[in-house]
XYZ file of C-alpha atoms in Angstrom:
569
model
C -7.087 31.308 -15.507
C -4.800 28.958 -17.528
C -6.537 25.685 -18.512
C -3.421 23.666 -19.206
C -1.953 21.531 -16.682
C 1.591 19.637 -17.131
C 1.454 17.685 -13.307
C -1.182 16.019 -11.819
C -1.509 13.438 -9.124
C -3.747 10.275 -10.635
C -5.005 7.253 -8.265
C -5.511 4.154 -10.680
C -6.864 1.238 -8.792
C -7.082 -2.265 -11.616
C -10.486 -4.149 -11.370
C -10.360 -7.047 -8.782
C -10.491 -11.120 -10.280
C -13.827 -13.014 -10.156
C -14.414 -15.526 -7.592
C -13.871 -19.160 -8.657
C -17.556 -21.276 -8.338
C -17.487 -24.443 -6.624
C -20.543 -26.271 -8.650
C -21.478 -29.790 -8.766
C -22.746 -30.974 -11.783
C -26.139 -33.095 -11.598
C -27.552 -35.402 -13.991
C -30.210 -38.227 -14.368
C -29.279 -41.285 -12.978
C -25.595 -39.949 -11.475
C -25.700 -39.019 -7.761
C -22.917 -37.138 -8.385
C -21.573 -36.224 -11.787
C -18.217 -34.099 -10.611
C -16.934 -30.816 -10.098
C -17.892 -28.585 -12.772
C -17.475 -24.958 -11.116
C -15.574 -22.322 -13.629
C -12.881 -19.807 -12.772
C -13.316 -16.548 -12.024
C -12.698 -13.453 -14.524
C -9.582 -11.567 -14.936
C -10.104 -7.509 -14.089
C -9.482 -4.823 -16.203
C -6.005 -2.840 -16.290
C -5.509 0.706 -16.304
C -3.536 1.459 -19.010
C -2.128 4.965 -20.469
C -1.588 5.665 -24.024
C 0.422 8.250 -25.501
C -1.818 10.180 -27.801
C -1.823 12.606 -30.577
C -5.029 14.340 -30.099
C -4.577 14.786 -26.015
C -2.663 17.966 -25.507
C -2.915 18.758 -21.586
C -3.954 16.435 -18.500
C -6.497 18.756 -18.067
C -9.095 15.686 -17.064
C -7.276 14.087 -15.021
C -7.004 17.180 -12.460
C -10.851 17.396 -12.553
C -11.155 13.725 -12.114
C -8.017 11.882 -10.330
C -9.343 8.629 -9.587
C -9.647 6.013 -12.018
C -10.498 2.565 -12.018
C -11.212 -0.568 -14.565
C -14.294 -2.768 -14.493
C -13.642 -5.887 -11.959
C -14.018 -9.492 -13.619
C -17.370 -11.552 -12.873
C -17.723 -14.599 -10.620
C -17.168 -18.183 -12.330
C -20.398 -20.195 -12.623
C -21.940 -23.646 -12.523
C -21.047 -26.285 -16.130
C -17.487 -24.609 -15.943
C -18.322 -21.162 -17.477
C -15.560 -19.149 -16.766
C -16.685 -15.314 -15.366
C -16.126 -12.587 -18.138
C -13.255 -10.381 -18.494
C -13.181 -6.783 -17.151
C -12.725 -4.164 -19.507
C -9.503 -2.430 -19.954
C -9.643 1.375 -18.772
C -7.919 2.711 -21.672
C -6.397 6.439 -20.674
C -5.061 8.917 -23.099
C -2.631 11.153 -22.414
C -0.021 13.791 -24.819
C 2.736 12.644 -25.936
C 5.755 13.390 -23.785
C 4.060 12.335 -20.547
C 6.177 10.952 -17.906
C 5.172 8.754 -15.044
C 6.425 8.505 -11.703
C 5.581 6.606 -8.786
C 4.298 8.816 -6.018
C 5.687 9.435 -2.805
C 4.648 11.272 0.250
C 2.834 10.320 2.892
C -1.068 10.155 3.290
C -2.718 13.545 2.925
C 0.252 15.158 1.872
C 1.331 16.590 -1.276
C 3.327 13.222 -3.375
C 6.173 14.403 -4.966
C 7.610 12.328 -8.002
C 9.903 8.922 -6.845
C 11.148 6.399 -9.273
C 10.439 6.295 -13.224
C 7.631 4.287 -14.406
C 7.638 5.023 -17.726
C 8.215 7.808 -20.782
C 5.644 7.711 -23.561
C 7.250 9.441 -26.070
C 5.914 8.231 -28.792
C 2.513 7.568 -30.412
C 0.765 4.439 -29.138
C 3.042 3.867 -26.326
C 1.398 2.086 -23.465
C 1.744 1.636 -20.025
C 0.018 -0.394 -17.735
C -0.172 1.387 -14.380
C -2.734 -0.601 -12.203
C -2.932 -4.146 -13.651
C -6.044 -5.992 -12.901
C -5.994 -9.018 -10.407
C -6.252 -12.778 -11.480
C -9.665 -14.591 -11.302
C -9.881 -17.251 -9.042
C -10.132 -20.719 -10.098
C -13.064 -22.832 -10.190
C -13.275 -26.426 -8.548
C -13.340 -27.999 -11.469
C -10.114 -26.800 -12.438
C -8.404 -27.841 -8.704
C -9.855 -31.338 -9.481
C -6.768 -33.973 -10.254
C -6.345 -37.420 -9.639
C -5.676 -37.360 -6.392
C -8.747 -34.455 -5.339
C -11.457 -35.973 -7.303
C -14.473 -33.694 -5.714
C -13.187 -30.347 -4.065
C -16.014 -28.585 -2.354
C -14.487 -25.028 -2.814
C -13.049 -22.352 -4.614
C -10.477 -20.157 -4.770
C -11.046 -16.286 -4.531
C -10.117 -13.880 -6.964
C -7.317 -11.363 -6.349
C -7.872 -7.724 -5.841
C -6.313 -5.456 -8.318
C -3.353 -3.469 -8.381
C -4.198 0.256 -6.519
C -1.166 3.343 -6.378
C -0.707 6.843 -7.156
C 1.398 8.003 -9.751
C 2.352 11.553 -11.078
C 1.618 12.755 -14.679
C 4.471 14.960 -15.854
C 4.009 16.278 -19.416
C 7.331 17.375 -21.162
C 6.461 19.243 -24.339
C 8.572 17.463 -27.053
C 9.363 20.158 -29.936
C 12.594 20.274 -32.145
C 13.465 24.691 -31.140
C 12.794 25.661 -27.781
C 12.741 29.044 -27.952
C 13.707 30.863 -24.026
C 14.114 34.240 -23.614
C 12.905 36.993 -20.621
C 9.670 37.905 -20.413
C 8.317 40.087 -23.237
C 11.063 39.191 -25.562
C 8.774 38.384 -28.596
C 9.131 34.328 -28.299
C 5.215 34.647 -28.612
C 5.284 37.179 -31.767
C 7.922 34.982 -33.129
C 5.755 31.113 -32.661
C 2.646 33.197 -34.255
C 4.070 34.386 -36.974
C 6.398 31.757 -38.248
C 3.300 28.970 -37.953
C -0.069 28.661 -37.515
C -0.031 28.938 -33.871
C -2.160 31.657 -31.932
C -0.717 32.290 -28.708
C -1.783 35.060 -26.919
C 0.614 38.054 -26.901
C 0.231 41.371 -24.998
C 2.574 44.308 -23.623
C 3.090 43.300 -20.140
C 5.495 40.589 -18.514
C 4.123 36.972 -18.188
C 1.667 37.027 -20.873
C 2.648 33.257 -21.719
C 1.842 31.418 -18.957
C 1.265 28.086 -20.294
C 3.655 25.854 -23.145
C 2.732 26.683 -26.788
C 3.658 24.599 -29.768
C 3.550 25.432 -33.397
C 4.587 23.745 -36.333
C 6.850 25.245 -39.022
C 7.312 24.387 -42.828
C 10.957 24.925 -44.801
C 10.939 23.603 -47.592
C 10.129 19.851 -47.304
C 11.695 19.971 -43.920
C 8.606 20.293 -40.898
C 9.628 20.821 -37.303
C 7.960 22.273 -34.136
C 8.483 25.034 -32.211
C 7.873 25.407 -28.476
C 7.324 28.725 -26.692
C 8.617 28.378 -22.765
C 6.786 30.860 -20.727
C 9.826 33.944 -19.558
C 12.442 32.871 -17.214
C 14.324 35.191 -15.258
C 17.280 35.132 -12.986
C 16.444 32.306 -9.807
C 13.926 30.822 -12.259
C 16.023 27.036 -11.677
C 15.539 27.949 -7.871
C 11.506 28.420 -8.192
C 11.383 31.937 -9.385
C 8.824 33.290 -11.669
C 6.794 30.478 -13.801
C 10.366 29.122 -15.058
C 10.933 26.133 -12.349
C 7.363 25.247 -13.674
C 7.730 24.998 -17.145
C 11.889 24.575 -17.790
C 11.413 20.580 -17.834
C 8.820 21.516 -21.419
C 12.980 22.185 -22.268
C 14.271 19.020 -21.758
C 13.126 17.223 -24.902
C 13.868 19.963 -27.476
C 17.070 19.134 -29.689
C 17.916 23.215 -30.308
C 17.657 25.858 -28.173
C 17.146 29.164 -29.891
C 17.503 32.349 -27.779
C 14.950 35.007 -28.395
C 16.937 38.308 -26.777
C 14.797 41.384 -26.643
C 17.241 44.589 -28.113
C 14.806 47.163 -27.586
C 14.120 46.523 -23.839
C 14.042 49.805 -21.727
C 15.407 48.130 -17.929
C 18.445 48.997 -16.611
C 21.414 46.770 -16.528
C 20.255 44.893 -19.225
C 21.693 43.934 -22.709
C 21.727 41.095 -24.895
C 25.083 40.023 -23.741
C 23.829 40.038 -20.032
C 20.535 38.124 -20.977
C 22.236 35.765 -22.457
C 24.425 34.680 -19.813
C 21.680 35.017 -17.102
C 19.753 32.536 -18.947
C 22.546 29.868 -19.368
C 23.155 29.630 -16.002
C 19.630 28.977 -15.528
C 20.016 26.492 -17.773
C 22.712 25.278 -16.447
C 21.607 24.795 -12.670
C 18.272 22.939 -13.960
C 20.660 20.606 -16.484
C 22.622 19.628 -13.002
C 19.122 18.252 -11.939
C 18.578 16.079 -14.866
C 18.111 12.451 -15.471
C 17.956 12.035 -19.627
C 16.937 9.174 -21.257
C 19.461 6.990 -22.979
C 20.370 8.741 -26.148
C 19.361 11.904 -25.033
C 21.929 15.337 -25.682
C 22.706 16.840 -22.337
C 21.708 20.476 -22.184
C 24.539 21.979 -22.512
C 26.102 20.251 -25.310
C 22.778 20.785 -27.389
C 23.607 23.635 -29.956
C 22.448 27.051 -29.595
C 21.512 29.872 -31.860
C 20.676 33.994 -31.380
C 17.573 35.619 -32.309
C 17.660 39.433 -32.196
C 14.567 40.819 -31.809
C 12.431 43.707 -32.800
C 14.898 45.089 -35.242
C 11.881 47.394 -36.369
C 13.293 50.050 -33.792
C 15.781 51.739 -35.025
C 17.700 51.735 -31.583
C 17.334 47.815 -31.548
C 18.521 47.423 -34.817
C 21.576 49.275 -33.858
C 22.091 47.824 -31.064
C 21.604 44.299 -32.619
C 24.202 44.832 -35.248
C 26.504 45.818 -32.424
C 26.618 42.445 -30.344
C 26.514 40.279 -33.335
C 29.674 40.366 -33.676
C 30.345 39.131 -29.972
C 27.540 36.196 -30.544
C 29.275 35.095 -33.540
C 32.560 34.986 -31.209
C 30.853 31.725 -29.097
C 30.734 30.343 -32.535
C 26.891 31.023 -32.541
C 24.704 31.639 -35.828
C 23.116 34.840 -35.143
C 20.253 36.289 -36.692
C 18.273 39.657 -36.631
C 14.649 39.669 -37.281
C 11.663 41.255 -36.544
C 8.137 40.118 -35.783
C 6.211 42.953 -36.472
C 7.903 43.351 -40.157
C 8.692 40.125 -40.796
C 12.769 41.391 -41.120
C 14.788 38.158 -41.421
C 12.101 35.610 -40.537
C 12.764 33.263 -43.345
C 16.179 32.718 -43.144
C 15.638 31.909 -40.330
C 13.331 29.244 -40.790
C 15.413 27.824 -42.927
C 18.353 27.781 -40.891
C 16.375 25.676 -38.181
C 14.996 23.523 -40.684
C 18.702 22.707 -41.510
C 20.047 22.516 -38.036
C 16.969 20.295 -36.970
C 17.970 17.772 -40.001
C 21.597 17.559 -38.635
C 20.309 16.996 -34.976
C 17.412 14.110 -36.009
C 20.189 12.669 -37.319
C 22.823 13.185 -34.852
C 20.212 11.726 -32.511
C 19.077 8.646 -34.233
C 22.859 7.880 -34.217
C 23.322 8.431 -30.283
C 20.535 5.863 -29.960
C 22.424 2.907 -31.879
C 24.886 3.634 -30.122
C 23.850 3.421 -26.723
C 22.301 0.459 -27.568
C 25.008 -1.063 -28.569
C 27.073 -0.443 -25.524
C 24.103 -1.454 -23.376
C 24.965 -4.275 -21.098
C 22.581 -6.287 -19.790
C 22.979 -8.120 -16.665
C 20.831 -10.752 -15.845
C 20.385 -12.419 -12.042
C 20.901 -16.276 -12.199
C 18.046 -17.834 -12.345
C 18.019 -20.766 -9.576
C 15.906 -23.675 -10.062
C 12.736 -24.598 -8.851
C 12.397 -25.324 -5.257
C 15.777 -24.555 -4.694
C 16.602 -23.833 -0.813
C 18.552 -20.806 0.673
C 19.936 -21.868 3.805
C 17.177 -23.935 4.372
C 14.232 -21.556 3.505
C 12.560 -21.383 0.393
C 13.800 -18.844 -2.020
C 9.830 -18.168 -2.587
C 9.401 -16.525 0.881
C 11.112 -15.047 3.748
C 10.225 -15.515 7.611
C 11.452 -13.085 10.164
C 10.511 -12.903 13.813
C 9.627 -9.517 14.948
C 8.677 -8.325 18.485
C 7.023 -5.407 19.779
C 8.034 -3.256 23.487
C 5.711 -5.417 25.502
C 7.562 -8.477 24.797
C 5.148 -10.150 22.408
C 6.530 -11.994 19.727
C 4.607 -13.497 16.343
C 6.745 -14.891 12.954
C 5.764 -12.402 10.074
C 6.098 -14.760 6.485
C 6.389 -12.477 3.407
C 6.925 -13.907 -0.098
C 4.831 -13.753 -3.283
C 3.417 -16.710 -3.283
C 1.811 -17.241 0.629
C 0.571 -13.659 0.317
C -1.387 -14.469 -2.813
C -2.182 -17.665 -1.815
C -4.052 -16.178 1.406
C -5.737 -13.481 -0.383
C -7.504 -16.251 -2.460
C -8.358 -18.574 0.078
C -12.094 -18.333 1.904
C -11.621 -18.578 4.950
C -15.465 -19.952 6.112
C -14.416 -22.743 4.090
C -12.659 -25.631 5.999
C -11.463 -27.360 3.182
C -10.070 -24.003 1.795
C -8.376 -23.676 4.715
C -6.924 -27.337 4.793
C -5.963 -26.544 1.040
C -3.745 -23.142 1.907
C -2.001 -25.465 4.692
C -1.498 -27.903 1.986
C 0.536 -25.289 -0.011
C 2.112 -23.545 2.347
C 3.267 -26.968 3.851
C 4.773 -28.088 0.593
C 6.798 -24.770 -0.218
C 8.398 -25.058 3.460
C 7.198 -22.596 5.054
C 6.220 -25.260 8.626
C 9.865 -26.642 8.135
C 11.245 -23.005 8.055
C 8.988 -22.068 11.177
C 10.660 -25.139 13.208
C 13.850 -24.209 12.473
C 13.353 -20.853 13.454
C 12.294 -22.042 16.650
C 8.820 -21.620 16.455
C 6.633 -23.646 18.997
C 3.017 -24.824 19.229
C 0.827 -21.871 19.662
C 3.006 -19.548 18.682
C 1.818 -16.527 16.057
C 2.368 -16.706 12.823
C 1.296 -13.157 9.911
C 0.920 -14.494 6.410
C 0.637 -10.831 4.367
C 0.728 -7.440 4.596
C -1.421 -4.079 5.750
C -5.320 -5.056 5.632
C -4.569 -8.413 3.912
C -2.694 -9.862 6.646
C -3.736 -12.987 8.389
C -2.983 -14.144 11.656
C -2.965 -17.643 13.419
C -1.535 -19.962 15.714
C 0.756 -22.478 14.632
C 0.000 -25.772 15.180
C 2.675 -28.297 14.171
C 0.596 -31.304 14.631
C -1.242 -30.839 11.511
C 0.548 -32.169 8.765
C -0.226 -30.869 5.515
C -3.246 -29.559 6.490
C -4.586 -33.049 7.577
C -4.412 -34.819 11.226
C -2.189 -37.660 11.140
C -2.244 -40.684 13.146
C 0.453 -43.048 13.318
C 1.960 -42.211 10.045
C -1.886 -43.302 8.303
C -3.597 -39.887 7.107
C -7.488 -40.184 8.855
C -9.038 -38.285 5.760
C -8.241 -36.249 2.769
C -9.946 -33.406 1.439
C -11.353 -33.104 -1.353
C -12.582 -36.935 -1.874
C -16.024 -38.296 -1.790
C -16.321 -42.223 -1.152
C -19.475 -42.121 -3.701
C -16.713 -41.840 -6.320
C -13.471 -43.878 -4.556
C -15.788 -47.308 -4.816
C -14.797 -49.511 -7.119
C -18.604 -50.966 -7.193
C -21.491 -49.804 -6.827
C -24.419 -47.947 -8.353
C -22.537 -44.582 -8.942
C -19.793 -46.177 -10.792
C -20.453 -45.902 -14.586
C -19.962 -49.785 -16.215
C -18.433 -50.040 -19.126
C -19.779 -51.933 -22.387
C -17.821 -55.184 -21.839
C -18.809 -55.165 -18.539
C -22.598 -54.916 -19.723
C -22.147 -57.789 -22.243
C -20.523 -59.548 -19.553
C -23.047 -59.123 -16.717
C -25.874 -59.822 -19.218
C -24.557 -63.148 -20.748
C -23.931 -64.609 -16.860
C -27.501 -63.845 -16.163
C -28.832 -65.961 -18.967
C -26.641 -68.750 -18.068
C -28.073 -68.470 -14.700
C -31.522 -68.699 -16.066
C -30.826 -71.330 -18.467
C -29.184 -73.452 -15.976
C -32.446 -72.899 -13.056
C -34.671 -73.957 -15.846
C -32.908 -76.997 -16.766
C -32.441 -78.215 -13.103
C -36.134 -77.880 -12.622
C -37.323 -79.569 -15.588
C -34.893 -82.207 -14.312
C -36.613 -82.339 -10.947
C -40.037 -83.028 -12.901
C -38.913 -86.103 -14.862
C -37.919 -87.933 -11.766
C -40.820 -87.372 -10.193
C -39.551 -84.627 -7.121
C -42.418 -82.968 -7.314
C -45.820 -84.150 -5.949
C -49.233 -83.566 -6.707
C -50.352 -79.545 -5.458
C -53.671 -80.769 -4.186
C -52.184 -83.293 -1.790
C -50.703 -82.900 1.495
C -48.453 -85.929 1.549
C -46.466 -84.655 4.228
C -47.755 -85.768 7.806
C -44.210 -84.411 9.798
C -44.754 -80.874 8.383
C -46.848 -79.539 11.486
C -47.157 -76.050 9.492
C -49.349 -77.463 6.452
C -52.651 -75.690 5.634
C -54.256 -78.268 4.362
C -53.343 -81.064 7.245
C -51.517 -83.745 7.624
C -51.845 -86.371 4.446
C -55.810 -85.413 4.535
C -57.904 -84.962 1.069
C -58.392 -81.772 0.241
C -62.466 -82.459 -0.959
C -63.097 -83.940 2.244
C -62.172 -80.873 4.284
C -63.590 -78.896 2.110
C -66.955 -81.032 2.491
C -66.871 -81.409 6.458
C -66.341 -77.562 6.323
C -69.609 -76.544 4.442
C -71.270 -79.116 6.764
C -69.973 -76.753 9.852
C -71.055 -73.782 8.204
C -75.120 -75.148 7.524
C -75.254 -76.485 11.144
C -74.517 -72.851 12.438
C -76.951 -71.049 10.603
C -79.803 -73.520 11.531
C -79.474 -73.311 15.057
């Protein structure tokens, strides 16, 4: 059983955003000291990388489902949650990605383009992660001095797409089966394919690499096609697209083949029209040399039997007619193999070339059309250009208003919806971008259903068009605002840090106040106001301890008087 795999299905999911932390910072002698409640982490991507050292997507049929590390939640004295970690995935050079399609449980079948890594270090990011959510400290303005929540982080980015690996090699050589292409790649590099005397012995790619001179190309051996292969015949529908990146195609024609109605002449033709049908099928990539135009050149095999050699001289002549070069070699001997070498070490020089100056070109003629950019806010027939609302109804005659648009979607995804003010804060937004203007002119009415997203992540609710921004109004005076805490809107109090001149300020009135108490109370002494402590000279004050006007000594005698009287009787 082959181990080499050119397709596979991959599901790459990105890691989801950390939640944003709604903290509230304490410290001695501050009630409340603010928001301070970091953002949540970003998640890792998925990301493919066209490498040198990968050679098949042999993993990724063992092990199809990927995913990156999710980001961490934000936490209290605005730490901001850490960073997933990139999922870094390496594949050969000459992968192509396509989105797939199909339905679930089916077999996906390529759709559009995602991207060609033809080179080394090429990236592409297939499932990006999803944003952190932010932290209360960084909703906090002017205006929302103390919000008591968060915003959720966003899940990342989850799809299938299709690995297609597309050998990229400078000779394809094509031929039927047991022509020698094998023999040939084995013994004109280092290559060691496995060869044997039956059809189909190649059932998988091979490359090799080739020295002229100080001219180095590569050489790709396509498994044998056969008549029908374009139409799913054989193994050539598999393995014709390892064909499509190759700048020469060299035909390796088997002269000493024993089946009737075959000859060089008729191989040959059979397998251009293979070619042909498959180049119909073809999207290139800007620059590229269609099939057909791509030059061709005739390898006549196993000249080391006699009959083959004879027959070999005899169609050269007919080769060389299609303006073809045409050589005759032979793998087993070695008959003709270095000028041969040499020949495709020239003719790969002219085409690198040839190529390199296709791709200026193109680029040149590239025109690139831009859409307008409108500016922000700008309206659409009274909608925002951010979002879309359409009013769908099902066979039962129940009708809702389904909103779709970049922004509401996120914005519900990171909203907690246990959280009041969270709540009040996605009506805020959605408020401000139109979206309750565009639902009245619509002709939406109170208690009417309104879907904010899509699939599991859609929300439903009833529209109420009393609320106003997310806040009750009551003749045109808003009752309260979210996000505010009056320990922080007073102007006075113990919570509000004083500044320096206002110590200094608050100090020196005190010690006038002092100064100036002392000062009318020595005042009070010198003209006599104040009488002597041990006297009662007040006779009107019915409250007095001490009696009305009466000596203090004399009570204080008549008492102790009482007190001996009691204890003699």
């Amino acid at each position: 059983m082959s181990d080499f795999v050119d397709r596979v299905t991959v599901h790459v999911k990105g890691g989801d955003g950390g939640n944003g932390s709604a903290g509230v910072r304490r410290e001695k002698y501050k009630p409340l000291a603010g928001p301070n409640g970091g953002n949540g982490g970003r998640g890792g991507s998925v990301i493919f990388v066209a490498d040198s050292n990968a050679n098949s997507l042999l993993d990724y049929r063992f092990l199809p489902h990927r995913s990156a590390d999710d980001g961490t939640m934000g936490l209290g004295d605005t730490k901001d949650g850490s960073q997933g970690k990139d999922l870094i995935l390496p594949v050969p050079v000459g992968t192509v990605i396509f989105e797939a399609k199909g339905r679930e449980g089916e077999p996906k079948h390529p759709g559009k383009l995602l991207a060609d890594l033809k080179h080394v270090g090429e990236q592409f990011v297939a499932a990006a992660g999803g944003a952190g959510g932010l932290g209360n400290a960084a909703l906090a303005n002017k205006t929302r001095r103390a919000p008591g929540f968060a915003l959720l982080g966003e899940p990342g980015e989850e799809r299938d797409v299709i690995l297609e690996l597309k050998s990229i090699a400078d000779v394809a050589l094509v031929g039927f089966p047991s022509a020698g292409k094998s023999s040939l790649i084995a013994a004109m590099s280092a290559a060691k394919p496995k060869i044997a005397d039956y059809p189909f012995t190649t059932l998988v790619p091979n490359l090799g690499v080739v020295q002229a001179g100080d001219t180095r190309y590569t050489i790709a051996d396509v498994p044998g096609l056969i008549p029908g292969a374009s139409e799913g015949k054989g193994l050539g529908l598999q393995f014709l697209r390892h064909i499509e990146r190759t700048e020469i195609i060299a035909h390796v024609i088997d002269c000493a083949t024993l089946e009737p109605d075959r000859d060089p002449l008729s191989d040959y033709y059979a397998l251009e029209k293979e070619l042909g049908e498959y180049a119909d099928e073809l999207e290139l990539p800007l620059g590229a040399i269609p099939i057909p135009e791509r030059p061709r050149i005739i390898v006549l095999n196993k000249a080391d039997v006699p009959e083959a050699k004879e027959l070999a001289e005899f169609v050269k002549p007919e080769f060389e007619k299609l303006d073809m070069p045409v050589y005759i070699i032979s793998t087993a001997s070695h008959e003709g193999l270095k000028e041969l070498n040499f020949a495709l070490a020239k003719l790969v020089k002219e085409m690198r070339a040839d190529l390199a100056s296709r791709q200026v070109e193109e680029e040149e003629e590239r025109v690139l059309i831009k859409p307008l950019e409108s500016p922000r806010g700008a309206r659409l027939r009274g909608q925002a250009a951010e979002f879309t609302i359409e009013r769908k109804q099902d066979g039962n005659g129940n009708y809702w208003f389904a909103v779709r648009g970049e922004k509401p979607e996120r914005w519900v995804i990171q909203t907690n919806f246990d959280n009041d003010e969270a709540v009040g804060y996605l009506a805020d937004r959605l408020a401000r971008l139109g979206v309750e203007d565009e639902l009245r002119r619509q002709g939406a009415r109170p208690g009417d259903e309104v879907h904010i997203g899509r699939g599991a992540r859609e929300v439903a609710f009833d529209w109420d068009p009393t609320i106003a921004a997310g806040a009750e109004m009551l003749d045109g005076s808003q009752l309260g605002s979210r996000g505010k805490d009056l320990r922080l809107e007073e102007d006075t109090g113990r919570t509000r840090r004083r500044t320096n001149a206002e110590r200094r300020r608050q100090y020196h009135e005190m010690m006038d106040a002092r100064a100036a108490v002392r000062e009318a109370m020595m005042q009070e002494r010198a003209a006599g106001h104040w009488a002597d402590p041990s006297k009662d000279d007040d006779r009107h004050d019915t409250q007095a301890i001490l009696g009305r006007g009466e000596d203090i000594e004399e009570i204080a005698e008549e008492a102790a008087e009482e007190a001996v009287d009691e204890l003699e009787n």
